[in-house]
Amino acid sequence: MKSHTYWASALLVLALALWCTLGVSAEDTTTTASGTAGSFQLEQVYVNAPELDVYFYATDANGESYSPIVVQAQGVEATLGDRKLDTGMIGVAEDPICYIIALDNSTSIDAEDFHKMRTAIWKLAQTKQDKDQIMVYTLAGGAQCALPATNDKAEIFNTLRTIGQSEGAIDLTGTVTMLAADIQTGYQSLAPRKVAFVCTDAAQIMTNLALLGGTLGTDQSNLNMAMYTFICTAAPDQLESTTQMSGGKVIACRHADLAAEMQAKQTKFAQALTLRTEVPDSLTGERQEIFTLSVPKLGSAVKSSTTVYMGFKMERPQVTKVEPLGRTKLRLTFNQAVNANADRPQYYRVYTNDVWGWYVKIESVQLSEDGRTAVLTTEPLYQGRYNVTLNKVASRMTPANVSVRQQSCSFMIARWPRDRAFYMGRFSMPLTIAVVLLGALALNWLVLRRRERVSEQTAEAEHLLAGADSLDGTGALPKRWVTLFWAARGSIAESRWAGIVESSLILGSDAAQCDLCLPDSRIRPQHAVLAVRGEALLVQPLALIRRCLSTVRRSPGNTVCRITIPCVWDARRYAWCCERRKQNETDQMCQRPFL
């Protein structure tokens, strides 16, 4: 009786599979192109704008995978909609995989068979790569997430031990809704490559025709991942036609062979190639585009297309929380795991949130193993508000996801007010530079002023010497333009006077009565004469000359006495004469003409 039931089920399956496959082909346009050179098949297109990664298989006629160099040499072309994408980066797919497993745990399945299905997931976790993730949903009585995505094997094993059978039928519509929502929520934390495994029993295909097409419903194109349905049955040969019509998405096997079939898929995933490129921002948003990968040199048949959802946009790494651990310690929490090389100070910026924007020196960085936190050792912090930004820090999942400095996180320091050391540490260098610049400018001004003064005095002396010998016909003293410079002792300020002088001039403090006005109210108007002393021109008031007439200086022993007297005025010359009188001897010193 049991054998007749299977045959009746098989006939019904074949009839319904034809109808179901037509519906599936309109949903998923992924194709496998075959030719004389081999086959070309798309597995998944990972879109996380601006990153776009394509995972595909390229095999020869013997089923051996082509190397990335051979595939790139054939001239691979990729188009998204009507836009051509760059295909210069093709390599072996080494990105981690997130296995999303939907396990049918209904009581309609034999307990021993359910144990074998659960053991298959156990073995899948044992053979996965270290960074691969496993996410488990149970389907009986409504979809429930039994295990969020994780790569911790101990956590996976502990969760599988707790999963048991439950009452209720499976609800694929609710599973699709929940799965799509969970993937969109945790899209940034999930591995780039995603594959869904639906594990169920043959009895479920009578009430869930969507299983025949290897799909979880009409929303699968929004998930951008590969999907496979494993139907466990005692007679897998009866579902062979269903497997062929589904394009390999439905895999019929015995309960004991489920683990081997999953490991076979793991082996196939390791042979995939990846094409890394970028998608323009103009194509992102709540929309779907047709992605096509082809090799024109191998013929028009070597082409594969799929529908991809463009609504996922990469969330850049940034700091979400800052915890001060002391005056020189900060713990940063990131919104996602960052790359392992983000343990250097140049990847971080800490600065005050004020008009000054002073940067805080970072001594060292200690990154956690999961890449979600980091401890910064800085110079002593002071009271105030600070900002923290990341400087080109890449995500651990994909290096193309790089942080931007416009995204920052602020925190407050309530202790340690700013003291003298704070300001000296920030203003000592600017003050030193300012003093050096001002000193250089002052020195330069003094040098230029001295040069100008010397040049002016030289020009005036040359002007005086040019007319030194010219006299008018009357024999009177010629008029000369005289320029005098004087300055107070200990001062760089200098005054200047210029005028025409014939024999003498009047000096004083009243400009209305005097030729030479001195800034000293104690000087009364008086006559002064000019005399040449070496290379200088002496201005001597007449009052001082008269005072010298009564001045007698005697040398010790009264052997010599010196008397200073004025010389007789001559129409041509005027000079100071000193008469030195000795015992019965008088010497008259030579006269020097006034210019």
mmCIF file with all atom_site columns, C-alpha atoms in Angstrom, residues 248-406:
data_model
loop_
_atom_site.group_PDB
_atom_site.id
_atom_site.type_symbol
_atom_site.label_atom_id
_atom_site.label_alt_id
_atom_site.label_comp_id
_atom_site.label_asym_id
_atom_site.label_entity_id
_atom_site.label_seq_id
_atom_site.pdbx_PDB_ins_code
_atom_site.Cartn_x
_atom_site.Cartn_y
_atom_site.Cartn_z
_atom_site.occupancy
_atom_site.B_iso_or_equiv
_atom_site.pdbx_formal_charge
_atom_site.auth_seq_id
_atom_site.auth_comp_id
_atom_site.auth_asym_id
_atom_site.auth_atom_id
_atom_site.pdbx_PDB_model_num
ATOM 1   C CA . GLY A 1 248 ? 19.133 21.467 -10.191 1.00 0.00 ? 248 GLY A CA 1
ATOM 2   C CA . LYS A 1 249 ? 17.400 23.574 -7.545  1.00 0.00 ? 249 LYS A CA 1
ATOM 3   C CA . VAL A 1 250 ? 15.419 20.604 -6.251  1.00 0.00 ? 250 VAL A CA 1
ATOM 4   C CA . ILE A 1 251 ? 17.598 17.777 -4.937  1.00 0.00 ? 251 ILE A CA 1
ATOM 5   C CA . ALA A 1 252 ? 15.885 14.519 -4.046  1.00 0.00 ? 252 ALA A CA 1
ATOM 6   C CA . CYS A 1 253 ? 17.826 12.213 -1.741  1.00 0.00 ? 253 CYS A CA 1
ATOM 7   C CA . ARG A 1 254 ? 17.457 9.759  1.106   1.00 0.00 ? 254 ARG A CA 1
ATOM 8   C CA . HIS A 1 255 ? 17.533 11.047 4.645   1.00 0.00 ? 255 HIS A CA 1
ATOM 9   C CA . ALA A 1 256 ? 20.867 9.364  5.265   1.00 0.00 ? 256 ALA A CA 1
ATOM 10  C CA . ASP A 1 257 ? 22.364 10.975 2.130   1.00 0.00 ? 257 ASP A CA 1
ATOM 11  C CA . LEU A 1 258 ? 21.362 14.548 2.989   1.00 0.00 ? 258 LEU A CA 1
ATOM 12  C CA . ALA A 1 259 ? 24.729 15.315 4.604   1.00 0.00 ? 259 ALA A CA 1
ATOM 13  C CA . ALA A 1 260 ? 26.612 14.063 1.532   1.00 0.00 ? 260 ALA A CA 1
ATOM 14  C CA . GLU A 1 261 ? 24.461 16.193 -0.791  1.00 0.00 ? 261 GLU A CA 1
ATOM 15  C CA . MET A 1 262 ? 25.113 19.315 1.301   1.00 0.00 ? 262 MET A CA 1
ATOM 16  C CA . GLN A 1 263 ? 28.848 18.642 1.343   1.00 0.00 ? 263 GLN A CA 1
ATOM 17  C CA . ALA A 1 264 ? 28.751 18.168 -2.429  1.00 0.00 ? 264 ALA A CA 1
ATOM 18  C CA . LYS A 1 265 ? 27.306 21.672 -2.706  1.00 0.00 ? 265 LYS A CA 1
ATOM 19  C CA . GLN A 1 266 ? 30.085 22.920 -0.436  1.00 0.00 ? 266 GLN A CA 1
ATOM 20  C CA . THR A 1 267 ? 32.653 21.417 -2.792  1.00 0.00 ? 267 THR A CA 1
ATOM 21  C CA . LYS A 1 268 ? 30.962 23.047 -5.757  1.00 0.00 ? 268 LYS A CA 1
ATOM 22  C CA . PHE A 1 269 ? 30.917 26.437 -4.038  1.00 0.00 ? 269 PHE A CA 1
ATOM 23  C CA . ALA A 1 270 ? 34.704 26.212 -3.609  1.00 0.00 ? 270 ALA A CA 1
ATOM 24  C CA . GLN A 1 271 ? 35.099 26.040 -7.419  1.00 0.00 ? 271 GLN A CA 1
ATOM 25  C CA . ALA A 1 272 ? 33.274 29.300 -8.056  1.00 0.00 ? 272 ALA A CA 1
ATOM 26  C CA . LEU A 1 273 ? 34.933 32.335 -9.596  1.00 0.00 ? 273 LEU A CA 1
ATOM 27  C CA . THR A 1 274 ? 34.224 35.916 -8.640  1.00 0.00 ? 274 THR A CA 1
ATOM 28  C CA . LEU A 1 275 ? 34.049 39.129 -10.630 1.00 0.00 ? 275 LEU A CA 1
ATOM 29  C CA . ARG A 1 276 ? 34.460 42.296 -8.561  1.00 0.00 ? 276 ARG A CA 1
ATOM 30  C CA . THR A 1 277 ? 33.221 45.564 -9.980  1.00 0.00 ? 277 THR A CA 1
ATOM 31  C CA . GLU A 1 278 ? 31.308 48.687 -8.980  1.00 0.00 ? 278 GLU A CA 1
ATOM 32  C CA . VAL A 1 279 ? 27.779 49.789 -9.728  1.00 0.00 ? 279 VAL A CA 1
ATOM 33  C CA . PRO A 1 280 ? 26.986 53.481 -10.331 1.00 0.00 ? 280 PRO A CA 1
ATOM 34  C CA . ASP A 1 281 ? 24.784 55.199 -7.765  1.00 0.00 ? 281 ASP A CA 1
ATOM 35  C CA . SER A 1 282 ? 22.275 56.065 -10.481 1.00 0.00 ? 282 SER A CA 1
ATOM 36  C CA . LEU A 1 283 ? 21.251 52.394 -10.707 1.00 0.00 ? 283 LEU A CA 1
ATOM 37  C CA . THR A 1 284 ? 20.685 51.850 -6.980  1.00 0.00 ? 284 THR A CA 1
ATOM 38  C CA . GLY A 1 285 ? 17.335 52.028 -5.224  1.00 0.00 ? 285 GLY A CA 1
ATOM 39  C CA . GLU A 1 286 ? 14.103 50.087 -4.887  1.00 0.00 ? 286 GLU A CA 1
ATOM 40  C CA . ARG A 1 287 ? 14.322 48.520 -8.310  1.00 0.00 ? 287 ARG A CA 1
ATOM 41  C CA . GLN A 1 288 ? 15.340 45.372 -10.136 1.00 0.00 ? 288 GLN A CA 1
ATOM 42  C CA . GLU A 1 289 ? 17.783 45.114 -13.005 1.00 0.00 ? 289 GLU A CA 1
ATOM 43  C CA . ILE A 1 290 ? 18.765 42.334 -15.370 1.00 0.00 ? 290 ILE A CA 1
ATOM 44  C CA . PHE A 1 291 ? 22.402 41.351 -14.946 1.00 0.00 ? 291 PHE A CA 1
ATOM 45  C CA . THR A 1 292 ? 24.036 39.475 -17.824 1.00 0.00 ? 292 THR A CA 1
ATOM 46  C CA . LEU A 1 293 ? 27.432 37.786 -17.913 1.00 0.00 ? 293 LEU A CA 1
ATOM 47  C CA . SER A 1 294 ? 28.666 36.552 -21.280 1.00 0.00 ? 294 SER A CA 1
ATOM 48  C CA . VAL A 1 295 ? 31.736 35.458 -23.225 1.00 0.00 ? 295 VAL A CA 1
ATOM 49  C CA . PRO A 1 296 ? 31.261 36.637 -26.839 1.00 0.00 ? 296 PRO A CA 1
ATOM 50  C CA . LYS A 1 297 ? 34.366 34.819 -28.097 1.00 0.00 ? 297 LYS A CA 1
ATOM 51  C CA . LEU A 1 298 ? 32.847 31.462 -27.143 1.00 0.00 ? 298 LEU A CA 1
ATOM 52  C CA . GLY A 1 299 ? 29.604 32.135 -28.974 1.00 0.00 ? 299 GLY A CA 1
ATOM 53  C CA . SER A 1 300 ? 26.228 33.645 -28.240 1.00 0.00 ? 300 SER A CA 1
ATOM 54  C CA . ALA A 1 301 ? 25.184 30.568 -26.248 1.00 0.00 ? 301 ALA A CA 1
ATOM 55  C CA . VAL A 1 302 ? 27.724 31.284 -23.500 1.00 0.00 ? 302 VAL A CA 1
ATOM 56  C CA . LYS A 1 303 ? 25.582 33.797 -21.666 1.00 0.00 ? 303 LYS A CA 1
ATOM 57  C CA . SER A 1 304 ? 23.889 33.821 -18.271 1.00 0.00 ? 304 SER A CA 1
ATOM 58  C CA . SER A 1 305 ? 21.415 36.315 -16.840 1.00 0.00 ? 305 SER A CA 1
ATOM 59  C CA . THR A 1 306 ? 19.605 36.877 -13.577 1.00 0.00 ? 306 THR A CA 1
ATOM 60  C CA . THR A 1 307 ? 17.385 39.463 -11.936 1.00 0.00 ? 307 THR A CA 1
ATOM 61  C CA . VAL A 1 308 ? 19.029 41.355 -9.088  1.00 0.00 ? 308 VAL A CA 1
ATOM 62  C CA . TYR A 1 309 ? 17.585 43.653 -6.460  1.00 0.00 ? 309 TYR A CA 1
ATOM 63  C CA . MET A 1 310 ? 19.347 47.043 -6.324  1.00 0.00 ? 310 MET A CA 1
ATOM 64  C CA . GLY A 1 311 ? 17.964 48.257 -2.997  1.00 0.00 ? 311 GLY A CA 1
ATOM 65  C CA . PHE A 1 312 ? 20.896 47.234 -0.788  1.00 0.00 ? 312 PHE A CA 1
ATOM 66  C CA . LYS A 1 313 ? 23.353 50.048 -0.187  1.00 0.00 ? 313 LYS A CA 1
ATOM 67  C CA . MET A 1 314 ? 26.542 49.584 1.730   1.00 0.00 ? 314 MET A CA 1
ATOM 68  C CA . GLU A 1 315 ? 26.594 51.023 5.224   1.00 0.00 ? 315 GLU A CA 1
ATOM 69  C CA . ARG A 1 316 ? 30.043 52.414 5.758   1.00 0.00 ? 316 ARG A CA 1
ATOM 70  C CA . PRO A 1 317 ? 32.038 51.582 8.896   1.00 0.00 ? 317 PRO A CA 1
ATOM 71  C CA . GLN A 1 318 ? 31.664 54.203 11.592  1.00 0.00 ? 318 GLN A CA 1
ATOM 72  C CA . VAL A 1 319 ? 31.925 54.680 15.344  1.00 0.00 ? 319 VAL A CA 1
ATOM 73  C CA . THR A 1 320 ? 28.586 54.337 17.112  1.00 0.00 ? 320 THR A CA 1
ATOM 74  C CA . LYS A 1 321 ? 29.693 54.625 20.746  1.00 0.00 ? 321 LYS A CA 1
ATOM 75  C CA . VAL A 1 322 ? 32.661 56.048 22.688  1.00 0.00 ? 322 VAL A CA 1
ATOM 76  C CA . GLU A 1 323 ? 33.369 55.088 26.311  1.00 0.00 ? 323 GLU A CA 1
ATOM 77  C CA . PRO A 1 324 ? 36.135 56.957 28.219  1.00 0.00 ? 324 PRO A CA 1
ATOM 78  C CA . LEU A 1 325 ? 38.088 54.441 30.311  1.00 0.00 ? 325 LEU A CA 1
ATOM 79  C CA . GLY A 1 326 ? 40.250 57.082 31.953  1.00 0.00 ? 326 GLY A CA 1
ATOM 80  C CA . ARG A 1 327 ? 42.131 60.173 30.971  1.00 0.00 ? 327 ARG A CA 1
ATOM 81  C CA . THR A 1 328 ? 44.149 58.375 28.277  1.00 0.00 ? 328 THR A CA 1
ATOM 82  C CA . LYS A 1 329 ? 41.864 55.461 27.250  1.00 0.00 ? 329 LYS A CA 1
ATOM 83  C CA . LEU A 1 330 ? 38.874 55.377 24.884  1.00 0.00 ? 330 LEU A CA 1
ATOM 84  C CA . ARG A 1 331 ? 36.821 52.340 23.880  1.00 0.00 ? 331 ARG A CA 1
ATOM 85  C CA . LEU A 1 332 ? 35.210 52.649 20.430  1.00 0.00 ? 332 LEU A CA 1
ATOM 86  C CA . THR A 1 333 ? 32.290 50.514 19.251  1.00 0.00 ? 333 THR A CA 1
ATOM 87  C CA . PHE A 1 334 ? 31.775 50.108 15.487  1.00 0.00 ? 334 PHE A CA 1
ATOM 88  C CA . ASN A 1 335 ? 28.569 49.441 13.583  1.00 0.00 ? 335 ASN A CA 1
ATOM 89  C CA . GLN A 1 336 ? 30.219 46.413 11.931  1.00 0.00 ? 336 GLN A CA 1
ATOM 90  C CA . ALA A 1 337 ? 33.388 44.376 12.053  1.00 0.00 ? 337 ALA A CA 1
ATOM 91  C CA . VAL A 1 338 ? 36.335 46.331 10.627  1.00 0.00 ? 338 VAL A CA 1
ATOM 92  C CA . ASN A 1 339 ? 39.423 45.055 8.876   1.00 0.00 ? 339 ASN A CA 1
ATOM 93  C CA . ALA A 1 340 ? 42.208 43.563 10.972  1.00 0.00 ? 340 ALA A CA 1
ATOM 94  C CA . ASN A 1 341 ? 44.701 46.203 9.785   1.00 0.00 ? 341 ASN A CA 1
ATOM 95  C CA . ALA A 1 342 ? 42.708 48.968 11.543  1.00 0.00 ? 342 ALA A CA 1
ATOM 96  C CA . ASP A 1 343 ? 45.043 48.707 14.540  1.00 0.00 ? 343 ASP A CA 1
ATOM 97  C CA . ARG A 1 344 ? 47.193 51.696 13.593  1.00 0.00 ? 344 ARG A CA 1
ATOM 98  C CA . PRO A 1 345 ? 46.763 55.257 14.913  1.00 0.00 ? 345 PRO A CA 1
ATOM 99  C CA . GLN A 1 346 ? 46.586 56.848 11.454  1.00 0.00 ? 346 GLN A CA 1
ATOM 100 C CA . TYR A 1 347 ? 43.167 55.276 10.891  1.00 0.00 ? 347 TYR A CA 1
ATOM 101 C CA . TYR A 1 348 ? 41.576 57.341 13.692  1.00 0.00 ? 348 TYR A CA 1
ATOM 102 C CA . ARG A 1 349 ? 40.996 61.057 14.344  1.00 0.00 ? 349 ARG A CA 1
ATOM 103 C CA . VAL A 1 350 ? 40.104 62.481 17.769  1.00 0.00 ? 350 VAL A CA 1
ATOM 104 C CA . TYR A 1 351 ? 39.616 66.263 17.928  1.00 0.00 ? 351 TYR A CA 1
ATOM 105 C CA . THR A 1 352 ? 37.830 68.849 20.062  1.00 0.00 ? 352 THR A CA 1
ATOM 106 C CA . ASN A 1 353 ? 34.345 69.892 19.046  1.00 0.00 ? 353 ASN A CA 1
ATOM 107 C CA . ASP A 1 354 ? 34.937 73.655 19.134  1.00 0.00 ? 354 ASP A CA 1
ATOM 108 C CA . VAL A 1 355 ? 36.202 76.458 16.921  1.00 0.00 ? 355 VAL A CA 1
ATOM 109 C CA . TRP A 1 356 ? 39.809 75.385 17.487  1.00 0.00 ? 356 TRP A CA 1
ATOM 110 C CA . GLY A 1 357 ? 39.427 71.744 16.462  1.00 0.00 ? 357 GLY A CA 1
ATOM 111 C CA . TRP A 1 358 ? 42.556 70.616 18.321  1.00 0.00 ? 358 TRP A CA 1
ATOM 112 C CA . TYR A 1 359 ? 43.635 67.089 17.455  1.00 0.00 ? 359 TYR A CA 1
ATOM 113 C CA . VAL A 1 360 ? 44.414 64.608 20.204  1.00 0.00 ? 360 VAL A CA 1
ATOM 114 C CA . LYS A 1 361 ? 47.521 62.515 19.660  1.00 0.00 ? 361 LYS A CA 1
ATOM 115 C CA . ILE A 1 362 ? 46.810 58.759 19.535  1.00 0.00 ? 362 ILE A CA 1
ATOM 116 C CA . GLU A 1 363 ? 49.605 56.645 20.966  1.00 0.00 ? 363 GLU A CA 1
ATOM 117 C CA . SER A 1 364 ? 48.363 53.120 20.131  1.00 0.00 ? 364 SER A CA 1
ATOM 118 C CA . VAL A 1 365 ? 45.294 51.102 19.083  1.00 0.00 ? 365 VAL A CA 1
ATOM 119 C CA . GLN A 1 366 ? 44.197 47.703 20.368  1.00 0.00 ? 366 GLN A CA 1
ATOM 120 C CA . LEU A 1 367 ? 41.594 46.030 18.128  1.00 0.00 ? 367 LEU A CA 1
ATOM 121 C CA . SER A 1 368 ? 39.341 43.251 19.417  1.00 0.00 ? 368 SER A CA 1
ATOM 122 C CA . GLU A 1 369 ? 39.319 39.821 17.777  1.00 0.00 ? 369 GLU A CA 1
ATOM 123 C CA . ASP A 1 370 ? 35.847 40.249 16.290  1.00 0.00 ? 370 ASP A CA 1
ATOM 124 C CA . GLY A 1 371 ? 36.759 43.702 14.941  1.00 0.00 ? 371 GLY A CA 1
ATOM 125 C CA . ARG A 1 372 ? 33.749 45.432 16.513  1.00 0.00 ? 372 ARG A CA 1
ATOM 126 C CA . THR A 1 373 ? 35.548 47.353 19.275  1.00 0.00 ? 373 THR A CA 1
ATOM 127 C CA . ALA A 1 374 ? 38.894 49.115 19.674  1.00 0.00 ? 374 ALA A CA 1
ATOM 128 C CA . VAL A 1 375 ? 40.717 50.714 22.605  1.00 0.00 ? 375 VAL A CA 1
ATOM 129 C CA . LEU A 1 376 ? 42.678 53.893 21.853  1.00 0.00 ? 376 LEU A CA 1
ATOM 130 C CA . THR A 1 377 ? 45.547 55.112 24.024  1.00 0.00 ? 377 THR A CA 1
ATOM 131 C CA . THR A 1 378 ? 45.772 58.897 23.698  1.00 0.00 ? 378 THR A CA 1
ATOM 132 C CA . GLU A 1 379 ? 47.532 61.832 25.270  1.00 0.00 ? 379 GLU A CA 1
ATOM 133 C CA . PRO A 1 380 ? 45.816 63.233 28.409  1.00 0.00 ? 380 PRO A CA 1
ATOM 134 C CA . LEU A 1 381 ? 42.284 64.437 27.705  1.00 0.00 ? 381 LEU A CA 1
ATOM 135 C CA . TYR A 1 382 ? 40.789 67.645 29.119  1.00 0.00 ? 382 TYR A CA 1
ATOM 136 C CA . GLN A 1 383 ? 37.295 68.815 29.886  1.00 0.00 ? 383 GLN A CA 1
ATOM 137 C CA . GLY A 1 384 ? 35.154 69.393 26.822  1.00 0.00 ? 384 GLY A CA 1
ATOM 138 C CA . ARG A 1 385 ? 33.386 67.711 23.915  1.00 0.00 ? 385 ARG A CA 1
ATOM 139 C CA . TYR A 1 386 ? 35.293 65.659 21.361  1.00 0.00 ? 386 TYR A CA 1
ATOM 140 C CA . ASN A 1 387 ? 34.591 63.988 18.009  1.00 0.00 ? 387 ASN A CA 1
ATOM 141 C CA . VAL A 1 388 ? 35.922 60.661 16.732  1.00 0.00 ? 388 VAL A CA 1
ATOM 142 C CA . THR A 1 389 ? 36.096 59.765 13.034  1.00 0.00 ? 389 THR A CA 1
ATOM 143 C CA . LEU A 1 390 ? 37.527 56.873 11.051  1.00 0.00 ? 390 LEU A CA 1
ATOM 144 C CA . ASN A 1 391 ? 40.049 57.542 8.308   1.00 0.00 ? 391 ASN A CA 1
ATOM 145 C CA . LYS A 1 392 ? 39.566 55.075 5.424   1.00 0.00 ? 392 LYS A CA 1
ATOM 146 C CA . VAL A 1 393 ? 38.872 52.037 7.598   1.00 0.00 ? 393 VAL A CA 1
ATOM 147 C CA . ALA A 1 394 ? 37.618 49.063 5.562   1.00 0.00 ? 394 ALA A CA 1
ATOM 148 C CA . SER A 1 395 ? 34.940 46.595 6.559   1.00 0.00 ? 395 SER A CA 1
ATOM 149 C CA . ARG A 1 396 ? 36.032 43.080 7.446   1.00 0.00 ? 396 ARG A CA 1
ATOM 150 C CA . MET A 1 397 ? 33.440 41.531 5.132   1.00 0.00 ? 397 MET A CA 1
ATOM 151 C CA . THR A 1 398 ? 34.391 43.500 2.024   1.00 0.00 ? 398 THR A CA 1
ATOM 152 C CA . PRO A 1 399 ? 37.430 45.774 1.520   1.00 0.00 ? 399 PRO A CA 1
ATOM 153 C CA . ALA A 1 400 ? 35.437 47.944 -0.896  1.00 0.00 ? 400 ALA A CA 1
ATOM 154 C CA . ASN A 1 401 ? 33.358 49.242 2.003   1.00 0.00 ? 401 ASN A CA 1
ATOM 155 C CA . VAL A 1 402 ? 35.513 52.111 3.310   1.00 0.00 ? 402 VAL A CA 1
ATOM 156 C CA . SER A 1 403 ? 34.626 54.678 5.955   1.00 0.00 ? 403 SER A CA 1
ATOM 157 C CA . VAL A 1 404 ? 34.340 58.412 5.293   1.00 0.00 ? 404 VAL A CA 1
ATOM 158 C CA . ARG A 1 405 ? 35.530 61.216 7.567   1.00 0.00 ? 405 ARG A CA 1
ATOM 159 C CA . GLN A 1 406 ? 32.199 63.048 7.391   1.00 0.00 ? 406 GLN A CA 1
#
